[in-house]
PDB file of C-alpha atoms in Angstrom:
ATOM      1  CA  GLN A 825      -0.154   0.162   0.001  1.00  0.00           C
ATOM      2  CA  SER A 826       1.570   3.541  -1.064  1.00  0.00           C
ATOM      3  CA  VAL A 827       1.358   6.185   1.597  1.00  0.00           C
ATOM      4  CA  LEU A 828       2.493   9.152  -0.853  1.00  0.00           C
ATOM      5  CA  THR A 829      -0.179  10.244  -3.340  1.00  0.00           C
ATOM      6  CA  GLN A 830       1.078  10.940  -6.796  1.00  0.00           C
ATOM      7  CA  PRO A 831      -0.506  11.983  -9.861  1.00  0.00           C
ATOM      8  CA  PRO A 832      -0.895   8.627 -12.109  1.00  0.00           C
ATOM      9  CA  SER A 833       0.673  10.402 -15.145  1.00  0.00           C
ATOM     10  CA  ALA A 834       1.951  13.702 -16.595  1.00  0.00           C
ATOM     11  CA  SER A 835       2.689  14.341 -20.119  1.00  0.00           C
ATOM     12  CA  GLY A 836       4.450  16.987 -22.164  1.00  0.00           C
ATOM     13  CA  THR A 837       6.307  18.040 -25.544  1.00  0.00           C
ATOM     14  CA  PRO A 838       9.769  18.087 -26.077  1.00  0.00           C
ATOM     15  CA  GLY A 839      11.404  21.270 -24.193  1.00  0.00           C
ATOM     16  CA  GLN A 840       8.560  21.501 -22.076  1.00  0.00           C
ATOM     17  CA  ARG A 841       8.401  21.433 -18.166  1.00  0.00           C
ATOM     18  CA  VAL A 842       6.802  18.735 -16.558  1.00  0.00           C
ATOM     19  CA  THR A 843       5.970  18.735 -12.547  1.00  0.00           C
ATOM     20  CA  ILE A 844       5.114  15.664 -10.439  1.00  0.00           C
ATOM     21  CA  SER A 845       3.635  16.149  -6.959  1.00  0.00           C
ATOM     22  CA  CYS A 846       3.982  14.194  -3.964  1.00  0.00           C
ATOM     23  CA  SER A 847       1.560  14.261  -0.983  1.00  0.00           C
ATOM     24  CA  GLY A 848       2.426  12.943   2.348  1.00  0.00           C
ATOM     25  CA  SER A 849       1.469  13.372   5.911  1.00  0.00           C
ATOM     26  CA  SER A 850       3.299  14.984   8.846  1.00  0.00           C
ATOM     27  CA  SER A 851       5.148  11.583   9.670  1.00  0.00           C
ATOM     28  CA  ASN A 852       6.877  11.018   6.656  1.00  0.00           C
ATOM     29  CA  VAL A 853       7.447  13.949   4.175  1.00  0.00           C
ATOM     30  CA  GLY A 854       6.477  16.690   6.896  1.00  0.00           C
ATOM     31  CA  SER A 855       9.367  15.360   9.144  1.00  0.00           C
ATOM     32  CA  ASN A 856      11.794  13.747   6.658  1.00  0.00           C
ATOM     33  CA  THR A 857      13.451  14.170   3.500  1.00  0.00           C
ATOM     34  CA  VAL A 858      12.072  13.374  -0.279  1.00  0.00           C
ATOM     35  CA  ASN A 859      14.150  11.299  -2.600  1.00  0.00           C
ATOM     36  CA  TRP A 860      13.118  10.371  -6.283  1.00  0.00           C
ATOM     37  CA  TYR A 861      13.460   7.388  -8.205  1.00  0.00           C
ATOM     38  CA  ARG A 862      13.096   6.846 -12.026  1.00  0.00           C
ATOM     39  CA  GLN A 863      12.284   3.271 -13.202  1.00  0.00           C
ATOM     40  CA  LEU A 864      12.277   2.064 -16.859  1.00  0.00           C
ATOM     41  CA  PRO A 865      10.325  -0.586 -18.098  1.00  0.00           C
ATOM     42  CA  GLY A 866      11.604  -3.773 -16.952  1.00  0.00           C
ATOM     43  CA  THR A 867      14.326  -2.467 -14.999  1.00  0.00           C
ATOM     44  CA  ALA A 868      15.113  -1.452 -11.447  1.00  0.00           C
ATOM     45  CA  PRO A 869      14.474   1.873  -9.858  1.00  0.00           C
ATOM     46  CA  LYS A 870      17.537   4.611  -9.886  1.00  0.00           C
ATOM     47  CA  LEU A 871      17.914   6.988  -7.660  1.00  0.00           C
ATOM     48  CA  LEU A 872      17.164  10.588  -9.203  1.00  0.00           C
ATOM     49  CA  ILE A 873      17.067  13.196  -6.639  1.00  0.00           C
ATOM     50  CA  PHE A 874      17.888  12.758  -2.552  1.00  0.00           C
ATOM     51  CA  THR A 875      17.596  14.520   0.399  1.00  0.00           C
ATOM     52  CA  ASN A 876      14.789  16.776  -1.558  1.00  0.00           C
ATOM     53  CA  ASN A 877      16.848  18.569  -4.071  1.00  0.00           C
ATOM     54  CA  GLN A 878      20.271  17.028  -4.443  1.00  0.00           C
ATOM     55  CA  ARG A 879      21.350  15.303  -7.595  1.00  0.00           C
ATOM     56  CA  PRO A 880      23.429  12.006  -7.548  1.00  0.00           C
ATOM     57  CA  SER A 881      26.242  12.109 -10.257  1.00  0.00           C
ATOM     58  CA  GLY A 882      25.500  12.136 -13.271  1.00  0.00           C
ATOM     59  CA  VAL A 883      22.207  13.388 -13.366  1.00  0.00           C
ATOM     60  CA  PRO A 884      21.395  16.338 -15.829  1.00  0.00           C
ATOM     61  CA  ASP A 885      20.262  19.418 -14.004  1.00  0.00           C
ATOM     62  CA  ARG A 886      17.110  19.557 -16.007  1.00  0.00           C
ATOM     63  CA  PHE A 887      15.926  17.344 -12.994  1.00  0.00           C
ATOM     64  CA  SER A 888      15.213  19.307  -9.761  1.00  0.00           C
ATOM     65  CA  GLY A 889      13.394  18.378  -6.534  1.00  0.00           C
ATOM     66  CA  SER A 890      11.649  20.280  -4.076  1.00  0.00           C
ATOM     67  CA  LYS A 891       9.589  20.144  -0.779  1.00  0.00           C
ATOM     68  CA  SER A 892       7.133  22.253   0.902  1.00  0.00           C
ATOM     69  CA  GLY A 893       5.395  21.083   4.254  1.00  0.00           C
ATOM     70  CA  THR A 894       3.947  17.643   3.453  1.00  0.00           C
ATOM     71  CA  SER A 895       4.448  17.540   0.077  1.00  0.00           C
ATOM     72  CA  GLY A 896       7.516  17.125  -2.324  1.00  0.00           C
ATOM     73  CA  SER A 897       7.793  18.076  -6.038  1.00  0.00           C
ATOM     74  CA  LEU A 898      10.000  16.589  -8.936  1.00  0.00           C
ATOM     75  CA  ALA A 899      10.203  19.078 -11.924  1.00  0.00           C
ATOM     76  CA  ILE A 900      11.626  18.078 -15.475  1.00  0.00           C
ATOM     77  CA  SER A 901      12.514  21.005 -17.768  1.00  0.00           C
ATOM     78  CA  GLY A 902      13.763  20.634 -21.393  1.00  0.00           C
ATOM     79  CA  LEU A 903      11.275  17.633 -21.182  1.00  0.00           C
ATOM     80  CA  GLN A 904      13.464  14.840 -24.015  1.00  0.00           C
ATOM     81  CA  SER A 905      12.028  11.576 -24.965  1.00  0.00           C
ATOM     82  CA  GLU A 906      14.476   9.581 -22.993  1.00  0.00           C
ATOM     83  CA  ASP A 907      12.769  11.096 -19.657  1.00  0.00           C
ATOM     84  CA  GLU A 908       9.869   8.500 -20.444  1.00  0.00           C
ATOM     85  CA  ALA A 909       9.399   6.570 -17.300  1.00  0.00           C
ATOM     86  CA  THR A 910       7.772   6.097 -14.228  1.00  0.00           C
ATOM     87  CA  TYR A 911       8.695   8.491 -11.515  1.00  0.00           C
ATOM     88  CA  TYR A 912       8.354   7.452  -7.456  1.00  0.00           C
ATOM     89  CA  CYS A 913       8.673   9.711  -4.674  1.00  0.00           C
ATOM     90  CA  ALA A 914       9.929   7.932  -1.290  1.00  0.00           C
ATOM     91  CA  SER A 915      10.310   9.220   2.424  1.00  0.00           C
ATOM     92  CA  TRP A 916      10.895   7.409   5.976  1.00  0.00           C
ATOM     93  CA  ASP A 917       7.808   7.413   7.797  1.00  0.00           C
ATOM     94  CA  ASP A 918       8.639   7.770  11.640  1.00  0.00           C
ATOM     95  CA  SER A 919       4.817   6.079  12.458  1.00  0.00           C
ATOM     96  CA  LEU A 920       5.805   3.001  10.328  1.00  0.00           C
ATOM     97  CA  ASN A 921       9.456   3.395  11.394  1.00  0.00           C
ATOM     98  CA  GLY A 922      10.030   2.205   7.430  1.00  0.00           C
ATOM     99  CA  TYR A 923       9.962   3.250   3.926  1.00  0.00           C
ATOM    100  CA  VAL A 924       7.598   4.690   2.066  1.00  0.00           C
ATOM    101  CA  PHE A 925       6.845   4.887  -1.593  1.00  0.00           C
ATOM    102  CA  GLY A 926       4.525   7.169  -3.644  1.00  0.00           C
ATOM    103  CA  THR A 927       2.207   5.686  -5.982  1.00  0.00           C
ATOM    104  CA  GLY A 928       4.280   6.567  -8.772  1.00  0.00           C
ATOM    105  CA  THR A 929       3.754   9.063 -12.175  1.00  0.00           C
ATOM    106  CA  GLU A 930       4.348   7.561 -15.480  1.00  0.00           C
ATOM    107  CA  VAL A 931       5.780  10.362 -17.946  1.00  0.00           C
ATOM    108  CA  THR A 932       4.982  10.428 -21.423  1.00  0.00           C
ATOM    109  CA  VAL A 933       6.626  12.639 -24.293  1.00  0.00           C
ATOM    110  CA  LEU A 934       4.277  13.743 -26.592  1.00  0.00           C
TER     111      LEU A 934
ATOM    112  CA  GLN B1369      31.656  -0.232  -7.077  1.00  0.00           C
ATOM    113  CA  VAL B1370      28.997  -2.347  -5.014  1.00  0.00           C
ATOM    114  CA  HIS B1371      27.100  -4.496  -6.846  1.00  0.00           C
ATOM    115  CA  LEU B1372      23.709  -6.634  -6.025  1.00  0.00           C
ATOM    116  CA  GLN B1373      22.532  -9.953  -7.211  1.00  0.00           C
ATOM    117  CA  GLU B1374      19.262 -11.369  -5.887  1.00  0.00           C
ATOM    118  CA  SER B1375      18.813 -15.299  -6.374  1.00  0.00           C
ATOM    119  CA  GLY B1376      15.643 -17.351  -5.768  1.00  0.00           C
ATOM    120  CA  PRO B1377      13.242 -19.719  -6.827  1.00  0.00           C
ATOM    121  CA  GLY B1378      10.951 -18.022  -9.593  1.00  0.00           C
ATOM    122  CA  LEU B1379       8.053 -20.173  -8.607  1.00  0.00           C
ATOM    123  CA  VAL B1380       6.585 -21.126  -5.197  1.00  0.00           C
ATOM    124  CA  LYS B1381       3.378 -22.892  -4.095  1.00  0.00           C
ATOM    125  CA  PRO B1382       0.766 -20.980  -2.343  1.00  0.00           C
ATOM    126  CA  SER B1383       0.892 -21.560   1.313  1.00  0.00           C
ATOM    127  CA  GLU B1384       4.731 -22.326   1.105  1.00  0.00           C
ATOM    128  CA  THR B1385       7.678 -20.081   2.050  1.00  0.00           C
ATOM    129  CA  LEU B1386       9.308 -17.956  -0.142  1.00  0.00           C
ATOM    130  CA  SER B1387      13.100 -17.327   0.422  1.00  0.00           C
ATOM    131  CA  LEU B1388      15.575 -15.341  -1.526  1.00  0.00           C
ATOM    132  CA  THR B1389      19.368 -14.131  -1.068  1.00  0.00           C
ATOM    133  CA  CYS B1390      20.798 -10.927  -2.322  1.00  0.00           C
ATOM    134  CA  ALA B1391      24.724 -10.892  -2.843  1.00  0.00           C
ATOM    135  CA  VAL B1392      26.634  -8.125  -2.202  1.00  0.00           C
ATOM    136  CA  SER B1393      30.192  -7.675  -4.241  1.00  0.00           C
ATOM    137  CA  GLY B1394      32.579  -4.865  -4.340  1.00  0.00           C
ATOM    138  CA  GLY B1395      31.941  -3.236  -0.785  1.00  0.00           C
ATOM    139  CA  SER B1396      31.455  -3.874   2.532  1.00  0.00           C
ATOM    140  CA  ILE B1397      28.182  -5.058   3.935  1.00  0.00           C
ATOM    141  CA  SER B1398      28.699  -3.747   7.137  1.00  0.00           C
ATOM    142  CA  SER B1399      28.590  -0.377   5.818  1.00  0.00           C
ATOM    143  CA  TYR B1400      24.850  -0.367   4.574  1.00  0.00           C
ATOM    144  CA  TYR B1401      21.296  -0.909   5.779  1.00  0.00           C
ATOM    145  CA  TRP B1402      19.866  -3.743   3.613  1.00  0.00           C
ATOM    146  CA  SER B1403      16.174  -3.711   2.407  1.00  0.00           C
ATOM    147  CA  TRP B1404      13.944  -5.704   0.294  1.00  0.00           C
ATOM    148  CA  ILE B1405      11.002  -4.083  -2.084  1.00  0.00           C
ATOM    149  CA  ARG B1406       8.717  -5.436  -3.989  1.00  0.00           C
ATOM    150  CA  GLN B1407       6.416  -4.735  -7.167  1.00  0.00           C
ATOM    151  CA  ALA B1408       3.424  -6.443  -8.237  1.00  0.00           C
ATOM    152  CA  PRO B1409       3.129  -7.002 -11.792  1.00  0.00           C
ATOM    153  CA  GLY B1410       1.785  -3.175 -13.150  1.00  0.00           C
ATOM    154  CA  LYS B1411       1.821  -1.736  -9.538  1.00  0.00           C
ATOM    155  CA  GLY B1412       3.955   0.526  -7.536  1.00  0.00           C
ATOM    156  CA  LEU B1413       6.754  -0.147  -5.086  1.00  0.00           C
ATOM    157  CA  GLU B1414       6.204  -1.779  -1.798  1.00  0.00           C
ATOM    158  CA  TRP B1415       8.981  -1.872   1.179  1.00  0.00           C
ATOM    159  CA  VAL B1416       9.043  -5.072   2.538  1.00  0.00           C
ATOM    160  CA  ALA B1417      11.878  -5.132   5.317  1.00  0.00           C
ATOM    161  CA  PHE B1418      14.785  -3.784   6.628  1.00  0.00           C
ATOM    162  CA  VAL B1419      17.934  -4.505   8.544  1.00  0.00           C
ATOM    163  CA  SER B1420      20.372  -1.825   9.942  1.00  0.00           C
ATOM    164  CA  ASN B1421      24.441  -2.634   9.932  1.00  0.00           C
ATOM    165  CA  SER B1422      23.454  -3.288  13.747  1.00  0.00           C
ATOM    166  CA  GLY B1423      21.328  -5.868  13.164  1.00  0.00           C
ATOM    167  CA  PHE B1424      17.997  -4.133  13.830  1.00  0.00           C
ATOM    168  CA  SER B1425      15.110  -4.857  11.668  1.00  0.00           C
ATOM    169  CA  ASN B1426      11.563  -3.910  10.728  1.00  0.00           C
ATOM    170  CA  TYR B1427       9.159  -4.669   8.627  1.00  0.00           C
ATOM    171  CA  ASN B1428       5.894  -3.315   6.458  1.00  0.00           C
ATOM    172  CA  PRO B1429       2.831  -3.708   9.019  1.00  0.00           C
ATOM    173  CA  SER B1430       0.852  -5.368   6.488  1.00  0.00           C
ATOM    174  CA  LEU B1431       3.530  -8.376   6.542  1.00  0.00           C
ATOM    175  CA  LYS B1432       5.215  -8.161   9.556  1.00  0.00           C
ATOM    176  CA  SER B1433       3.903 -11.787  10.655  1.00  0.00           C
ATOM    177  CA  ARG B1434       5.219 -13.757   7.990  1.00  0.00           C
ATOM    178  CA  VAL B1435       8.684 -11.824   7.047  1.00  0.00           C
ATOM    179  CA  THR B1436      11.880 -12.169   8.297  1.00  0.00           C
ATOM    180  CA  ILE B1437      14.868 -10.655   6.996  1.00  0.00           C
ATOM    181  CA  SER B1438      18.924 -11.724   7.930  1.00  0.00           C
ATOM    182  CA  VAL B1439      22.257 -10.713   7.133  1.00  0.00           C
ATOM    183  CA  ASP B1440      25.193 -13.155   6.749  1.00  0.00           C
ATOM    184  CA  THR B1441      27.901 -11.030   6.798  1.00  0.00           C
ATOM    185  CA  SER B1442      30.550 -14.297   6.496  1.00  0.00           C
ATOM    186  CA  LYS B1443      28.770 -14.880   3.142  1.00  0.00           C
ATOM    187  CA  THR B1444      28.285 -11.051   2.243  1.00  0.00           C
ATOM    188  CA  GLN B1445      24.704 -11.502   1.821  1.00  0.00           C
ATOM    189  CA  PHE B1446      21.288 -10.872   3.175  1.00  0.00           C
ATOM    190  CA  SER B1447      17.991 -12.951   2.915  1.00  0.00           C
ATOM    191  CA  LEU B1448      14.362 -12.654   3.086  1.00  0.00           C
ATOM    192  CA  LYS B1449      11.722 -15.314   4.108  1.00  0.00           C
ATOM    193  CA  LEU B1450       8.151 -14.986   3.367  1.00  0.00           C
ATOM    194  CA  THR B1451       6.048 -17.580   4.947  1.00  0.00           C
ATOM    195  CA  SER B1452       2.473 -18.608   3.675  1.00  0.00           C
ATOM    196  CA  VAL B1453       2.535 -17.139   0.534  1.00  0.00           C
ATOM    197  CA  THR B1454      -0.691 -16.347  -1.702  1.00  0.00           C
ATOM    198  CA  THR B1455      -0.888 -15.152  -5.132  1.00  0.00           C
ATOM    199  CA  ALA B1456      -0.953 -11.584  -3.914  1.00  0.00           C
ATOM    200  CA  ASP B1457       2.583 -12.095  -3.150  1.00  0.00           C
ATOM    201  CA  THR B1458       3.523 -12.625  -7.115  1.00  0.00           C
ATOM    202  CA  ALA B1459       6.164 -10.036  -7.573  1.00  0.00           C
ATOM    203  CA  VAL B1460       9.403  -8.285  -8.645  1.00  0.00           C
ATOM    204  CA  TYR B1461      11.607  -8.516  -5.435  1.00  0.00           C
ATOM    205  CA  TYR B1462      14.524  -6.062  -5.265  1.00  0.00           C
ATOM    206  CA  CYS B1463      17.194  -5.908  -2.759  1.00  0.00           C
ATOM    207  CA  ALA B1464      18.198  -2.208  -2.282  1.00  0.00           C
ATOM    208  CA  GLY B1465      20.918  -0.816  -0.118  1.00  0.00           C
ATOM    209  CA  ASP B1466      21.243   2.842   1.861  1.00  0.00           C
ATOM    210  CA  LEU B1467      23.885   4.251   4.228  1.00  0.00           C
ATOM    211  CA  GLY B1468      21.589   4.785   6.924  1.00  0.00           C
ATOM    212  CA  ASP B1469      20.026   8.276   4.932  1.00  0.00           C
ATOM    213  CA  SER B1470      16.788   6.285   3.809  1.00  0.00           C
ATOM    214  CA  ILE B1471      18.448   6.782   0.398  1.00  0.00           C
ATOM    215  CA  PHE B1472      18.704   3.718  -1.560  1.00  0.00           C
ATOM    216  CA  SER B1473      21.536   4.379  -3.907  1.00  0.00           C
ATOM    217  CA  LEU B1474      22.098   0.319  -4.388  1.00  0.00           C
ATOM    218  CA  TRP B1475      19.558  -1.683  -6.192  1.00  0.00           C
ATOM    219  CA  GLY B1476      19.986  -5.433  -7.474  1.00  0.00           C
ATOM    220  CA  GLN B1477      18.508  -6.089 -10.717  1.00  0.00           C
ATOM    221  CA  GLY B1478      15.198  -7.597  -9.088  1.00  0.00           C
ATOM    222  CA  THR B1479      13.951 -11.357  -9.552  1.00  0.00           C
ATOM    223  CA  MET B1480      10.677 -12.397 -10.550  1.00  0.00           C
ATOM    224  CA  VAL B1481       8.686 -14.312  -8.197  1.00  0.00           C
ATOM    225  CA  THR B1482       5.460 -16.382  -9.057  1.00  0.00           C
ATOM    226  CA  VAL B1483       3.157 -17.954  -6.631  1.00  0.00           C
ATOM    227  CA  SER B1484       1.034 -20.715  -8.374  1.00  0.00           C
ATOM    228  CA  SER B1485       0.410 -24.019  -7.714  1.00  0.00           C
TER     229      SER B1485
END
């Protein structure tokens, strides 16, 4: 069961900016950092953004993250065809004493 | 570079026990917290269990009564056991690691487990 809510889909044309929201609660996003993972079909998820807004080495600066209150957000600017994937947010949950993932957002490049 | 590789049977019968192992290579198993995460066909990610480098473990409440996670530092691997499986446990099971910071920087490629008679 997913505790963090994301829109099921998002889309844009090449070059556009797409934003994905991640809604949680005080026990997870509200009191812990948000990480984002990207999953291509048939492959394992890969870390995209950590600690709300940090990019691992190798991730283009077209990807950015932010957090405000109990919600996180991922933005993809300059959308490219290779950005088609499913994106998941995740956070630690103090009540669960474990990890929680978002419901996932499938990004389509039109 | 640390590499994770899951292994285990791809088919398990209902009511039996699912056992998976994740082999860790290229780094110290003691440096990370280890988790199992699963993904049912066409569904999202679900955290199953984690074990810290001090041996503390915790489980998803929805699975807690059926799950055990353990680490074997001598074999540089960690394992998952899920008892009394049903078709709802059919999923790709991923092993993953973080440095105690809740950031899954390491992922295995995943192993598909089907529960069927």
